[in-house]
Each structure stands twice: as C-alpha cells, then as structure tokens.
PDB file of C-alpha atoms in Angstrom:
ATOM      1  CA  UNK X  17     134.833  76.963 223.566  1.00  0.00           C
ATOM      2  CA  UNK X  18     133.968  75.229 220.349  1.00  0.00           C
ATOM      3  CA  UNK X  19     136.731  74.436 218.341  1.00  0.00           C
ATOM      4  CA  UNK X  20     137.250  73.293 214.413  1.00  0.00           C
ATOM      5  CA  UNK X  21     140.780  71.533 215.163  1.00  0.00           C
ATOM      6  CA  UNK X  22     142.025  70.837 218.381  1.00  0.00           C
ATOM      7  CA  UNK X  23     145.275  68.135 218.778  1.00  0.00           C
ATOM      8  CA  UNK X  24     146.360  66.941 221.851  1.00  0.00           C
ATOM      9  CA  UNK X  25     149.782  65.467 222.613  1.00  0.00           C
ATOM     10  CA  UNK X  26     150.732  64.395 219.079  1.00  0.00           C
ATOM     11  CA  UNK X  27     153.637  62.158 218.761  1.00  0.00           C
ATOM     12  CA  UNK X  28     154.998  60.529 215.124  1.00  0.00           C
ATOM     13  CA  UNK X  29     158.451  58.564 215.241  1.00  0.00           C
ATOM     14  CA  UNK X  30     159.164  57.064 211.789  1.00  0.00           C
ATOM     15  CA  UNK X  31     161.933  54.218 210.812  1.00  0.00           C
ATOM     16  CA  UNK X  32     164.704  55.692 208.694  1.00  0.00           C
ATOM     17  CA  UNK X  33     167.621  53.168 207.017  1.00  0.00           C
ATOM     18  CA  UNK X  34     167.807  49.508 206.274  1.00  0.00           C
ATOM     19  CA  UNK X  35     168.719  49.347 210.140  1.00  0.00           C
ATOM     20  CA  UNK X  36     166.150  50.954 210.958  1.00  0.00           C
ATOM     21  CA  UNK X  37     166.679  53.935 213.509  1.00  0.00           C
ATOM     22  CA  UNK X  38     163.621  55.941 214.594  1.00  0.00           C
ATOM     23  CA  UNK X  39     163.554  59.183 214.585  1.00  0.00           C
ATOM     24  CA  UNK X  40     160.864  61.155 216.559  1.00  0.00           C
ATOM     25  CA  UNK X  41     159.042  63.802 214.316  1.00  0.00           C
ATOM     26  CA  UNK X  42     156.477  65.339 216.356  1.00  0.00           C
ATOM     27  CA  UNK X  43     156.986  65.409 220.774  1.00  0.00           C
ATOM     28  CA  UNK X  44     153.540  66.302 221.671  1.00  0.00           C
ATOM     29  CA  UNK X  45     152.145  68.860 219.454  1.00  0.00           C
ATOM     30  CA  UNK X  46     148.826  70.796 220.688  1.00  0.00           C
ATOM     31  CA  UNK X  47     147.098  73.618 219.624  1.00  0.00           C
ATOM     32  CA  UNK X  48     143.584  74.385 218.480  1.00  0.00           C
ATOM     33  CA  UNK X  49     141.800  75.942 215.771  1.00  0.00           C
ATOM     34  CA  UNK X  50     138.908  78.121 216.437  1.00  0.00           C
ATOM     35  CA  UNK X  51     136.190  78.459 214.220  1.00  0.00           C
ATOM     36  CA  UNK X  52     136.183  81.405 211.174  1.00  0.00           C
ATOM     37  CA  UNK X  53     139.448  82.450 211.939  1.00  0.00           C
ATOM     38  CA  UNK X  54     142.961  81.992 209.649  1.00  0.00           C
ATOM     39  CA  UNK X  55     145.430  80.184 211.888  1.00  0.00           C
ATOM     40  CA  UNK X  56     149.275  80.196 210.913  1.00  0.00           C
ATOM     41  CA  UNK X  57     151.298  76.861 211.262  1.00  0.00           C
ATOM     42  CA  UNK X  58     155.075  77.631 210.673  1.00  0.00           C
ATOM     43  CA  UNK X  59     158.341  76.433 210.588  1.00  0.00           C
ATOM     44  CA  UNK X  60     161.145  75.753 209.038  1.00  0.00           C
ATOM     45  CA  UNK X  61     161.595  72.883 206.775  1.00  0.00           C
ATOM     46  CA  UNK X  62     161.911  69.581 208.329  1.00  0.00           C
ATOM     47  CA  UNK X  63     159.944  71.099 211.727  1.00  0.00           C
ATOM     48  CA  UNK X  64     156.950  68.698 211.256  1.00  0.00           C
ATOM     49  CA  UNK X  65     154.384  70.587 209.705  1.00  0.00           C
ATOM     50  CA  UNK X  66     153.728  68.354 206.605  1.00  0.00           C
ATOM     51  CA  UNK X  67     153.367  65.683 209.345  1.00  0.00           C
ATOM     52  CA  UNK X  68     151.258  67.083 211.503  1.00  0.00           C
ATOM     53  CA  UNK X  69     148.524  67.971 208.547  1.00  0.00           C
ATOM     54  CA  UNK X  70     148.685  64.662 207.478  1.00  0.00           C
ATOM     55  CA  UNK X  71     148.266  63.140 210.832  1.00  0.00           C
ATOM     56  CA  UNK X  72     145.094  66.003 211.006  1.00  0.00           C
ATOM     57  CA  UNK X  73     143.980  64.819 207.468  1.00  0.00           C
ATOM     58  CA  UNK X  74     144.016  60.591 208.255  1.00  0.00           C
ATOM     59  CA  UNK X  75     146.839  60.200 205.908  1.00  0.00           C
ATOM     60  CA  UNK X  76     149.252  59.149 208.361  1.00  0.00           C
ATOM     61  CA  UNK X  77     148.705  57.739 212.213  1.00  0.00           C
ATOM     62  CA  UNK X  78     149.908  59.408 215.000  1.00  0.00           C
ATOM     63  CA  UNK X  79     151.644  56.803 217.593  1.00  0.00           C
ATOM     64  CA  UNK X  80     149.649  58.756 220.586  1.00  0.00           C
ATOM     65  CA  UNK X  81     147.639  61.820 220.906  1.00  0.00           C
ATOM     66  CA  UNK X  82     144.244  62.986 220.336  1.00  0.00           C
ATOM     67  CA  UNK X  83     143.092  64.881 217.145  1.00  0.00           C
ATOM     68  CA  UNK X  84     139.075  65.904 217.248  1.00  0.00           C
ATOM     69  CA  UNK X  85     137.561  67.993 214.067  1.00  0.00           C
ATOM     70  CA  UNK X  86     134.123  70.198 214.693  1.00  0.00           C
ATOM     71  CA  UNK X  87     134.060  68.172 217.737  1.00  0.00           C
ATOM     72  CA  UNK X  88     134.669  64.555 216.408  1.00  0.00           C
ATOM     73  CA  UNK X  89     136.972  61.788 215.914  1.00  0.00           C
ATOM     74  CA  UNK X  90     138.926  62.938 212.340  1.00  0.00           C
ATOM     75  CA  UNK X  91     138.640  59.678 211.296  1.00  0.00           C
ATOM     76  CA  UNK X  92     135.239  59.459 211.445  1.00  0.00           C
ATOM     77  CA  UNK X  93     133.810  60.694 207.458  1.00  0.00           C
ATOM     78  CA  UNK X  94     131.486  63.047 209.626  1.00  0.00           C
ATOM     79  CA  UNK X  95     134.996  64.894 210.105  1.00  0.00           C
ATOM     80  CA  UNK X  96     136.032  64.014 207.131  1.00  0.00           C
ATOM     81  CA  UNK X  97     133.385  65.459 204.818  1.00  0.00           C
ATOM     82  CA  UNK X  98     134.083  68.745 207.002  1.00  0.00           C
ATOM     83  CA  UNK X  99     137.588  69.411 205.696  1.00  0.00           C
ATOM     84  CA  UNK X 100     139.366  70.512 202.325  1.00  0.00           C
ATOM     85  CA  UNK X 101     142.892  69.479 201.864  1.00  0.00           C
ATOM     86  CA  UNK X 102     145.597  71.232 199.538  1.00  0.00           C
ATOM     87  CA  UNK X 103     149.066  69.204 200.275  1.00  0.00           C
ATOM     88  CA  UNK X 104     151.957  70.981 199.362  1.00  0.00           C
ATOM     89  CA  UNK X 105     152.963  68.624 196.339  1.00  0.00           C
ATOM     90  CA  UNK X 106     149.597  68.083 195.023  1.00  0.00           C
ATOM     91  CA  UNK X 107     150.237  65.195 192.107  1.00  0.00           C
ATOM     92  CA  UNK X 108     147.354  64.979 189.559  1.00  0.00           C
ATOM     93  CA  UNK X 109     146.339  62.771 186.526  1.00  0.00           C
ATOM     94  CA  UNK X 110     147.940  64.863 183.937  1.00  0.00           C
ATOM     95  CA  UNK X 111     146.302  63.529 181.381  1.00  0.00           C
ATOM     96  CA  UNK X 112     143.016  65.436 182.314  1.00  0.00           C
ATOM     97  CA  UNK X 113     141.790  69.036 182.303  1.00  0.00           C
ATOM     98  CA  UNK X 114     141.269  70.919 184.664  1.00  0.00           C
ATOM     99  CA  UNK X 115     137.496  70.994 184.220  1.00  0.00           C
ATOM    100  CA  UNK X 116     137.936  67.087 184.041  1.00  0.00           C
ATOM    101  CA  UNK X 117     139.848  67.007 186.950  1.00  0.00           C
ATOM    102  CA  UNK X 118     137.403  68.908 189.288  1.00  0.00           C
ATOM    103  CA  UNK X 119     134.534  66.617 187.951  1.00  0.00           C
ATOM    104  CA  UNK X 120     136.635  63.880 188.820  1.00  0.00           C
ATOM    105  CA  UNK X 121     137.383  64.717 192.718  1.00  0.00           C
ATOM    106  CA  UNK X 122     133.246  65.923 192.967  1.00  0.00           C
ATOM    107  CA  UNK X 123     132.582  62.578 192.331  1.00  0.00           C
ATOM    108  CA  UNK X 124     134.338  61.590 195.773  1.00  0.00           C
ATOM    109  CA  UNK X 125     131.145  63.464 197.646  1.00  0.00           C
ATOM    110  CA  UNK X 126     128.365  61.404 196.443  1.00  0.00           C
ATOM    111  CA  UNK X 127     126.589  63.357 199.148  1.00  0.00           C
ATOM    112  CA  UNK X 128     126.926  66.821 197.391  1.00  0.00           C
ATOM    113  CA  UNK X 129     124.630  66.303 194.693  1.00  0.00           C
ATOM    114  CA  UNK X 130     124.580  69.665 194.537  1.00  0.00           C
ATOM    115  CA  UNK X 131     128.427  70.148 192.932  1.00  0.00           C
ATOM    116  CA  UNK X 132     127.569  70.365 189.246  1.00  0.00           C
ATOM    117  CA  UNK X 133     128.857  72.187 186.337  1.00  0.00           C
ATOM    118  CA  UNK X 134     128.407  75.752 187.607  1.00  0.00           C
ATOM    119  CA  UNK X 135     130.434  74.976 190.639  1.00  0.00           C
ATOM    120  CA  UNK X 136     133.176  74.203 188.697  1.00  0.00           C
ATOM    121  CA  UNK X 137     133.264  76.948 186.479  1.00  0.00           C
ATOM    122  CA  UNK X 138     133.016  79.082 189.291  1.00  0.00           C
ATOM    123  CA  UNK X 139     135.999  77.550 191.031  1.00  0.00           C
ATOM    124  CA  UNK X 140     138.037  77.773 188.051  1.00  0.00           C
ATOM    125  CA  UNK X 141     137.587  81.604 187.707  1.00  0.00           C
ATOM    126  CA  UNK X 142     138.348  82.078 191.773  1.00  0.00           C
ATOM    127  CA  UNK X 143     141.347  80.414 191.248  1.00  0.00           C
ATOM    128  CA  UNK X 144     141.871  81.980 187.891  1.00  0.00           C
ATOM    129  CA  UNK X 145     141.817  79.098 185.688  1.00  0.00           C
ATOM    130  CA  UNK X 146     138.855  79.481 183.785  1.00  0.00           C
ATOM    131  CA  UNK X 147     140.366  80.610 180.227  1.00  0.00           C
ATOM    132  CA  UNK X 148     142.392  77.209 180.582  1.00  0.00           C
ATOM    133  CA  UNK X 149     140.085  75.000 181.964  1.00  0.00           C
ATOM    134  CA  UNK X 150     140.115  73.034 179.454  1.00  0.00           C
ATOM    135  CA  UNK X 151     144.076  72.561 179.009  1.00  0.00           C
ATOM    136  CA  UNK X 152     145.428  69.233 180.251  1.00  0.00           C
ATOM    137  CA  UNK X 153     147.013  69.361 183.364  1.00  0.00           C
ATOM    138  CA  UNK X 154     150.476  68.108 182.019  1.00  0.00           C
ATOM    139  CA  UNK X 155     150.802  71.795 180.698  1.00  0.00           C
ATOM    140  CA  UNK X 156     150.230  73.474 183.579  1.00  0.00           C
ATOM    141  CA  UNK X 157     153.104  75.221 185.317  1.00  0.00           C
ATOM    142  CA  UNK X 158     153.753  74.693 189.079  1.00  0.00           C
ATOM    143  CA  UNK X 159     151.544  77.782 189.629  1.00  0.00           C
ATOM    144  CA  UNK X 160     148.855  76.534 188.298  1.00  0.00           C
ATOM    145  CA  UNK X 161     148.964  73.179 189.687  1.00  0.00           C
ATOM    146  CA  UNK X 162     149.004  74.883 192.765  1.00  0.00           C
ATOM    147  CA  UNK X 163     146.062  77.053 191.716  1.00  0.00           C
ATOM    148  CA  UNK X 164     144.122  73.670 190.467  1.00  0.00           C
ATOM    149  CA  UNK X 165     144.724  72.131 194.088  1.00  0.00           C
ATOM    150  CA  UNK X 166     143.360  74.964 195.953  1.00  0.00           C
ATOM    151  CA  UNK X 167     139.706  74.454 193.802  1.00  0.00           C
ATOM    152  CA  UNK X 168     139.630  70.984 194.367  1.00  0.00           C
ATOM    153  CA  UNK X 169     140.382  71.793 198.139  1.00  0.00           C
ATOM    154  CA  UNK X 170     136.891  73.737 198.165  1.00  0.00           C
ATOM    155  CA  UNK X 171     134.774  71.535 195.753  1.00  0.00           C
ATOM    156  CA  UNK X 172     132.367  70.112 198.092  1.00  0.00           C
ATOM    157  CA  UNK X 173     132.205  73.435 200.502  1.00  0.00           C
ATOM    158  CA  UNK X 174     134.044  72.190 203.564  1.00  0.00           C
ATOM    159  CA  UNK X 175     133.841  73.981 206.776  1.00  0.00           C
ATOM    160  CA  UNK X 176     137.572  74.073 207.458  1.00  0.00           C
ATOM    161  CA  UNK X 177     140.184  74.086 204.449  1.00  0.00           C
ATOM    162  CA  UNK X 178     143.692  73.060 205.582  1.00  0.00           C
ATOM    163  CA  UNK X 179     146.513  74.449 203.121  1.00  0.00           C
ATOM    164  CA  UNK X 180     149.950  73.067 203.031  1.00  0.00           C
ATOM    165  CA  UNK X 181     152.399  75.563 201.931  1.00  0.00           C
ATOM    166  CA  UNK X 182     149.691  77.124 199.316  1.00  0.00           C
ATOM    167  CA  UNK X 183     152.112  79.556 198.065  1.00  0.00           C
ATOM    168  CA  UNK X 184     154.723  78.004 197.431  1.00  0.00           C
ATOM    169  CA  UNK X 185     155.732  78.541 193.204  1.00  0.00           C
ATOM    170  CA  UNK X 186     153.702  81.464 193.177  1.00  0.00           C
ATOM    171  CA  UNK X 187     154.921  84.648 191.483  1.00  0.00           C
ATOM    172  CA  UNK X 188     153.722  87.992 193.801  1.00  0.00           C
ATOM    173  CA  UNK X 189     150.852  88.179 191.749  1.00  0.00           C
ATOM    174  CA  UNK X 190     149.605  85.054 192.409  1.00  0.00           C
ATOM    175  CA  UNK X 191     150.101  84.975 196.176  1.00  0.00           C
ATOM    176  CA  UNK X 192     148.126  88.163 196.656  1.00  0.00           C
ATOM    177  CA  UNK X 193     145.569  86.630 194.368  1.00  0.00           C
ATOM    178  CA  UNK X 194     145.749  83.296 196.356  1.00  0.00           C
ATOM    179  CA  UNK X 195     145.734  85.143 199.617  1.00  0.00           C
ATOM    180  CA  UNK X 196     142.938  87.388 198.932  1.00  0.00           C
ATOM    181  CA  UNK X 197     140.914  84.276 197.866  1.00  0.00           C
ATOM    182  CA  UNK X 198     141.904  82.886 201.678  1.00  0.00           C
ATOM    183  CA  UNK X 199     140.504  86.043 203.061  1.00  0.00           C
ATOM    184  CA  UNK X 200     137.113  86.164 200.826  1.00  0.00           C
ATOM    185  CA  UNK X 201     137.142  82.330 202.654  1.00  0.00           C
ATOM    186  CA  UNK X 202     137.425  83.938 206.413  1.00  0.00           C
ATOM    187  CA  UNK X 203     135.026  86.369 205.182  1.00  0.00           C
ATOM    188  CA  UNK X 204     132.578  83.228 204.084  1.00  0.00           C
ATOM    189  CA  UNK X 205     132.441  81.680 207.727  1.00  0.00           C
ATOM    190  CA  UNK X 206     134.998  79.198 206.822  1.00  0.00           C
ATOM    191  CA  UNK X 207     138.077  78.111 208.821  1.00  0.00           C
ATOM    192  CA  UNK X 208     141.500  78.345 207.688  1.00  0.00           C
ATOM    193  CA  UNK X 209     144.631  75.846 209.163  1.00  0.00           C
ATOM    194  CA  UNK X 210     147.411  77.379 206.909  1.00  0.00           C
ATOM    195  CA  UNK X 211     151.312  76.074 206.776  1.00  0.00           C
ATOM    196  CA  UNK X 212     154.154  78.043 205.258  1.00  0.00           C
ATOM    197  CA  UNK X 213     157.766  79.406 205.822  1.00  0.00           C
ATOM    198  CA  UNK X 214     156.764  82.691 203.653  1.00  0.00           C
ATOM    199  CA  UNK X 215     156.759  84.576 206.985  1.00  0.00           C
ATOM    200  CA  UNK X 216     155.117  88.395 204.931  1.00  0.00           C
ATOM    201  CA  UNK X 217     151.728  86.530 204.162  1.00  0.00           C
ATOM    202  CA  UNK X 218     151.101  84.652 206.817  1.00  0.00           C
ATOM    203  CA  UNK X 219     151.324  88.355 208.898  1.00  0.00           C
ATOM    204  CA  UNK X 220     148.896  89.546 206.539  1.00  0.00           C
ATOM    205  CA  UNK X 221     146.237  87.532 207.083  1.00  0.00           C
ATOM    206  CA  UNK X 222     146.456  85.233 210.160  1.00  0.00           C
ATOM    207  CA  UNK X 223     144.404  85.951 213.135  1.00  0.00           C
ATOM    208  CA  UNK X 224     146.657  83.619 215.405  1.00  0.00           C
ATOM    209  CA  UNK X 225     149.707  81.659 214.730  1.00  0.00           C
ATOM    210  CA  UNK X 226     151.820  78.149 216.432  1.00  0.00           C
ATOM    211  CA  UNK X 227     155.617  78.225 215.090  1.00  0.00           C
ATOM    212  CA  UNK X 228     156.624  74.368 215.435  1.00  0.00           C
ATOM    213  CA  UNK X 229     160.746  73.451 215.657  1.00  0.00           C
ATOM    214  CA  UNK X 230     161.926  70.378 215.763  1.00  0.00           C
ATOM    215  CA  UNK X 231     158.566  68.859 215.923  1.00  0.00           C
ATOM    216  CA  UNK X 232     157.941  70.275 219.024  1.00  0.00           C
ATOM    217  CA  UNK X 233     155.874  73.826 219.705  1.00  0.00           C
ATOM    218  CA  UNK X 234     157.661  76.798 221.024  1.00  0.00           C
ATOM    219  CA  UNK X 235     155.091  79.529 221.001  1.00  0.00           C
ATOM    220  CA  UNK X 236     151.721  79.839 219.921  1.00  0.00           C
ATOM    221  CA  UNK X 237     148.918  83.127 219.819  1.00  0.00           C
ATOM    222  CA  UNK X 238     147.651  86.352 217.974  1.00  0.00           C
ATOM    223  CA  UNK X 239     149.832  88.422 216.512  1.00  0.00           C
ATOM    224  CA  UNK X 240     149.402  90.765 218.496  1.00  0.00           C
ATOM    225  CA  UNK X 241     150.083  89.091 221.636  1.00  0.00           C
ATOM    226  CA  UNK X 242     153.570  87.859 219.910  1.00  0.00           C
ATOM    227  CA  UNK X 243     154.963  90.463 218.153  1.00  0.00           C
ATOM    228  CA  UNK X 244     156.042  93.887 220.362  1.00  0.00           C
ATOM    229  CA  UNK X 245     154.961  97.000 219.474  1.00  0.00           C
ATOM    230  CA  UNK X 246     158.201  98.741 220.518  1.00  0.00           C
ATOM    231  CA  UNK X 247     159.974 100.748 217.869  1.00  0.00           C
ATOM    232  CA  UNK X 248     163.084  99.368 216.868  1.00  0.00           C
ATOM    233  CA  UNK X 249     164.652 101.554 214.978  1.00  0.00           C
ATOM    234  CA  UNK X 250     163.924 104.164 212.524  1.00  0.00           C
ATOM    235  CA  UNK X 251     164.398 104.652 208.635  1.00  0.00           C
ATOM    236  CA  UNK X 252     165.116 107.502 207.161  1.00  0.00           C
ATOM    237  CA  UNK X 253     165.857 107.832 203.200  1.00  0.00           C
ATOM    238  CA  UNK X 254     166.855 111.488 202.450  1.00  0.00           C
ATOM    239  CA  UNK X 255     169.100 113.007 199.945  1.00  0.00           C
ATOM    240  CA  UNK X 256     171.499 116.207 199.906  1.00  0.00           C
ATOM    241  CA  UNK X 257     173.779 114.598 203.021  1.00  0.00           C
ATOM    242  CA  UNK X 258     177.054 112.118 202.037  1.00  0.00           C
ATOM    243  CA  UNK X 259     176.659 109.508 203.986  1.00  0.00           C
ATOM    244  CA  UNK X 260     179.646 109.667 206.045  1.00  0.00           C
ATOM    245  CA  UNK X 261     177.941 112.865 207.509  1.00  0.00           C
ATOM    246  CA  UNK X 262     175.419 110.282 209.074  1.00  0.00           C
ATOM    247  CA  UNK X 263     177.691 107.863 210.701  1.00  0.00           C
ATOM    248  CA  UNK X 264     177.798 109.692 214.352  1.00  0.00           C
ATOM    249  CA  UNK X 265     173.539 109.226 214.216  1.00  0.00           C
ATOM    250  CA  UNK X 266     172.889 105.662 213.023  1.00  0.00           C
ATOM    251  CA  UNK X 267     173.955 103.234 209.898  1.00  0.00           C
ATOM    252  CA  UNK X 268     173.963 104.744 206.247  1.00  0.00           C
ATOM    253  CA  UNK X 269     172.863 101.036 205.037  1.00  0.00           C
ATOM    254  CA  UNK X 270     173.003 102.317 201.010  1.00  0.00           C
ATOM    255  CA  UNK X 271     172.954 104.689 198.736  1.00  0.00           C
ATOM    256  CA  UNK X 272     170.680 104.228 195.518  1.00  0.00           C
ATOM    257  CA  UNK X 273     169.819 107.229 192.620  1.00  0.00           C
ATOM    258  CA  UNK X 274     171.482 109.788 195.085  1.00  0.00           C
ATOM    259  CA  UNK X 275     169.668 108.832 197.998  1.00  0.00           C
ATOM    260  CA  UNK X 276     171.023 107.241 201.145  1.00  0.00           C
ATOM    261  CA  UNK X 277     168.808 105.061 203.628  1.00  0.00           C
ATOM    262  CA  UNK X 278     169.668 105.589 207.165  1.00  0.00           C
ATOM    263  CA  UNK X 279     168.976 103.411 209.933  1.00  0.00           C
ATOM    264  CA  UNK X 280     168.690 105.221 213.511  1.00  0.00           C
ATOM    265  CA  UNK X 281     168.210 103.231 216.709  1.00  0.00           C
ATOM    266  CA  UNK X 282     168.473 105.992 218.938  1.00  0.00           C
ATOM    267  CA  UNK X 283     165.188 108.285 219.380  1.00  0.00           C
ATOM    268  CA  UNK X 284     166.612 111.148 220.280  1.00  0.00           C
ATOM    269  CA  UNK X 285     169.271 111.386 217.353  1.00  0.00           C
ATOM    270  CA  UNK X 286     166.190 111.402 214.897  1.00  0.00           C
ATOM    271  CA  UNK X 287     165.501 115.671 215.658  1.00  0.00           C
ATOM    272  CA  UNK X 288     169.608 116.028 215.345  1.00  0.00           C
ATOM    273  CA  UNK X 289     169.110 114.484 211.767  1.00  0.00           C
ATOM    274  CA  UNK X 290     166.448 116.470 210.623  1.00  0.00           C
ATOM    275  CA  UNK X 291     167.824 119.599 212.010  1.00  0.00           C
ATOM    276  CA  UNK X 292     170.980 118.544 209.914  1.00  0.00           C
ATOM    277  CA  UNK X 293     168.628 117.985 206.907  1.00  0.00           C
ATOM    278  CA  UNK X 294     167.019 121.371 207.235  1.00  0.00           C
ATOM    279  CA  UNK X 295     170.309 123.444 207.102  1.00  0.00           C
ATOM    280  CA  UNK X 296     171.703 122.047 204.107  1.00  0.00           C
ATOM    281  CA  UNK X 297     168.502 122.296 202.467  1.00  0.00           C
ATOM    282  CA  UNK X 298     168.563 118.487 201.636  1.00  0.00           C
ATOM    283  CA  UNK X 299     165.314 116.245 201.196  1.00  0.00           C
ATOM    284  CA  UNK X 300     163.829 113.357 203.305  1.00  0.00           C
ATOM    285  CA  UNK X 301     162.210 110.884 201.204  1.00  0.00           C
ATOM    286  CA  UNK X 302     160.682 109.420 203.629  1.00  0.00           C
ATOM    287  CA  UNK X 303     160.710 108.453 207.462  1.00  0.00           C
ATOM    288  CA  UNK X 304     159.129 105.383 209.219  1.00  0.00           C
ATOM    289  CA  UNK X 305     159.600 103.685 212.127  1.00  0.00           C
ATOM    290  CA  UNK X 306     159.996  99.796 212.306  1.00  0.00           C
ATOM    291  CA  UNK X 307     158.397  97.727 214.841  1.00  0.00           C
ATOM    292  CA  UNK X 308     158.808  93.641 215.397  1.00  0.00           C
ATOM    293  CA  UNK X 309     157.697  91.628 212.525  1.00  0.00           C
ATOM    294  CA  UNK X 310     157.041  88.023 212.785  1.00  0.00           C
ATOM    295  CA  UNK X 311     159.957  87.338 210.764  1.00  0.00           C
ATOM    296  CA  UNK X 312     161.925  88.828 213.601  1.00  0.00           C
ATOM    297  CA  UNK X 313     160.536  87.088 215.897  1.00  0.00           C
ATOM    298  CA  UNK X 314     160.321  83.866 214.034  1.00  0.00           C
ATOM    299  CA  UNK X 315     164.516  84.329 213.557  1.00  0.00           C
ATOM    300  CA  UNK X 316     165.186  85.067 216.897  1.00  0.00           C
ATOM    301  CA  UNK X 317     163.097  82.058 218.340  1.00  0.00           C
ATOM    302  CA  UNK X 318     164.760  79.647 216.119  1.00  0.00           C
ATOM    303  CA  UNK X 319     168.665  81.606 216.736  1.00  0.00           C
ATOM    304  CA  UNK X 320     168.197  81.420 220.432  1.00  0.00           C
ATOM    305  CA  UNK X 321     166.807  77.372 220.463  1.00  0.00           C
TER     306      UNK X 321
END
C-alpha cells in the first residue's frame, strides 16, 4: 500500500545538564500515514510528539530509524517540497504583515512560480485574515498567529500538511473554523498528520489515530476499531422528581434551573425511571445514551500505564 508518511523504529535521546545525562525521547516509534486521510498523533505533553514531527520535518535527526515521505528519503527536497509544516510555536518577523509575510515564505519555492498575489489573498480569507492582512504581525494575537501559520503551511500546495498542535489559543470559534478548513483539505485530496491533546476535535475529524506515551506507541487505528460501541451509561435530565427520589436508580450528578441530570448505568432501571416520571407527571428533558469516547479511552490508557 502506498503511503504519504511511514516511520520505522524511531529513536531520539537528547543530552540534558552541564553533566550531561541522556534521556531517551522516542523508543522506536512507527506508524504510517496513508494518503487523503486525517491521521491523529496524541499525547500528553512531554510524550514526544513535537519530536517526532520534527524528526518527520528534517529539523532534528533521529539517532536510528527510517522515515520515507510519498515514498522517499524526507531529506531528499523531492520530499521536502511535498510537505507543509505548522509547528506549534510558530515565531515570525513581526515586523511584517501578514500579506508580507506570505510573500516572504512563497519566495522559498522558487519552483511554484505559480504562487502570486491571488494565492495569497485567497489564503488569507481561508484562514480568515484577509480584513487584516495588512496589519503587522506584532499585533496579532496568539490566534491569529496561529491562523497566519496554518496559510503559510499551504502556500506552495503540498501534498501532505503536518500540523503541530493547530489549535492550540483558539477560542471555539476558531477551532471549528480551523477544523473545518482541515476537512475542506481531506476533501481536496490532501493528507493530514495532525498532533494535539484537545481529545473532542481530533474525534471529529480523524480517520485513524496513534496515541504516543512516553515516547513510545501504545495503540494505534480507526476510531472505530478503538473506541467500543457499548453503552456505558445513560443520561437522563428530567424535572418534577427531587433528586433523592433517584438515588436507588443511578447518580443525581446536579441540579440546574429545576432540573436534575441523572446518570443510570443499569439498563434495566431506565423503564423504572420513566415509569416514575410518568406518575408524577414530571418532564424528561432529554435522554441519551453514552458510549466510549476517545477521551475515555485516551484516560484509561494513560491511568492503567
């Protein structure tokens, strides 16, 4: 099978101290990346997956292992010219625009004679930075730095785009924004290597996922081969029933504008409630029943390592 990314046995130890003591970052990492799709590299901080991008990217060396992108060396600037790279503390010359500033990195592809003016423009209003395009960069917010990264990630059209922690300083308007622009990407042919910790988006939109601890890779897959569709409980928020009427069927968690949310783990119990409900003529708000999330299963990997 073709792949965009594959890495084989990765290994990074760095020196830490003035005597120096090495400390061993990534213990043979592997996974690959298959074309088109969004792939999902988490962990929590410290796991290794700044390191492992920039051992993908050519910023750093690996001390073994084999890293191959489209189907060649990532070194080589056939590789290279393949891939868009959005580090997670993008630092910029502040005293440009932004306009300034994409004209500035399309000058790195002297190959793309094709990124002119109109590509910018049109960058700037996907990442929604056209009314200040001409702002210097020193004014931006974190945000927006963050929104100028991702357009200089896609200046020159790479195949593969490879996003460290994208959404990090994002308010929830921006990260839908930001995540809708990954899926319009999908949706373009293009390949997606995404890092984060914000568990909720990368279950919206990754196809498959690798969660990385202590630089070393405990499970890897789709979704849907990772996360159980077993029911684990059910909520319940009704109102018209005290909440110590509720205890004997499952957890009254709160109570909020005269309504109580109750949490039932037994199936059975969930008819008894409602039956309840019906003969004091009280209300349910609403019922649903909660499977696995990748949070919970992100939670209990890391508890239980």
């Amino acid at each position: 099978m073709e792949t965009a990314l594959k890495t084989e046995n990765l290994h990074k130890t760095f020196k830490l101290g003035f005597i120096p003591k090495k400390k061993a970052v990534l213990k043979g990492i592997s996974f690959s990346v298959i074309p088109g799709e969004i792939f999902g590299y988490l962990g929590p901080n410290g796991a290794g997956k700044t390191t492992t991008l920039k051992c993908v990217t050519g910023l750093i060396f690996p001390d073994k292992g084999n890293i191959d992108i489209f189907g060649r060396p990532h070194l080589s600037l056939e590789a290279k010219e393949k891939i868009g790279f959005l580090p997670e503390n993008p630092y910029f010359y502040d005293y440009l625009t932004a306009r300034e500033f994409l004209r500035f990195c399309s000058q790195l592809f002297p190959k793309k004679t094709k990124i002119k003016s109109p590509r910018i423009l049109e960058l700037l209003s996907l990442v929604g930075l056209k009314e200040v395009a001409d702002l210097p960069l020193r004014k931006f917010s974190k945000g927006m730095l963050q929104r100028a990264g991702f357009a200089q990630a896609l200046i020159h059209d790479p195949e593969m785009v490879i996003l460290d922690e994208p959404l990090g300083g994002l308010d929830p308007i921006g990260r839908k924004e930001l995540r809708d622009i990954i899926v319009r990407l999908k949706e373009e042919g293009k390949t997606v290597l995404l890092s984060s910790h914000i568990l909720q988006d990368i279950e919206m939109i990754c196809d498959r996922v690798a969660i990385i601890l202590n630089g070393e890779i405990i499970n890897q897959g789709s979704l849907q081969d990772l996360i159980s569709q077993k029911v684990l409980f059910t909520e319940i928020v009704l109102s018209g029933v005290e909440p110590q009427e509720l205890t004997a069927f499952g957890e009254p968690l709160s109570t909020f504008g005269g309504r109580t949310l109750l949490k039932i783990f037994e199936e059975d119990k969930i008819d008894n409630v409602l039956r309840l409900i019906h003969s004091r003529e009280a209300k349910v708000h609403s019922l649903v029943p909660r499977t696995e999330t990748l949070e919970d299963l992100f939670v209990g990997i890391v508890k239980n390592t």
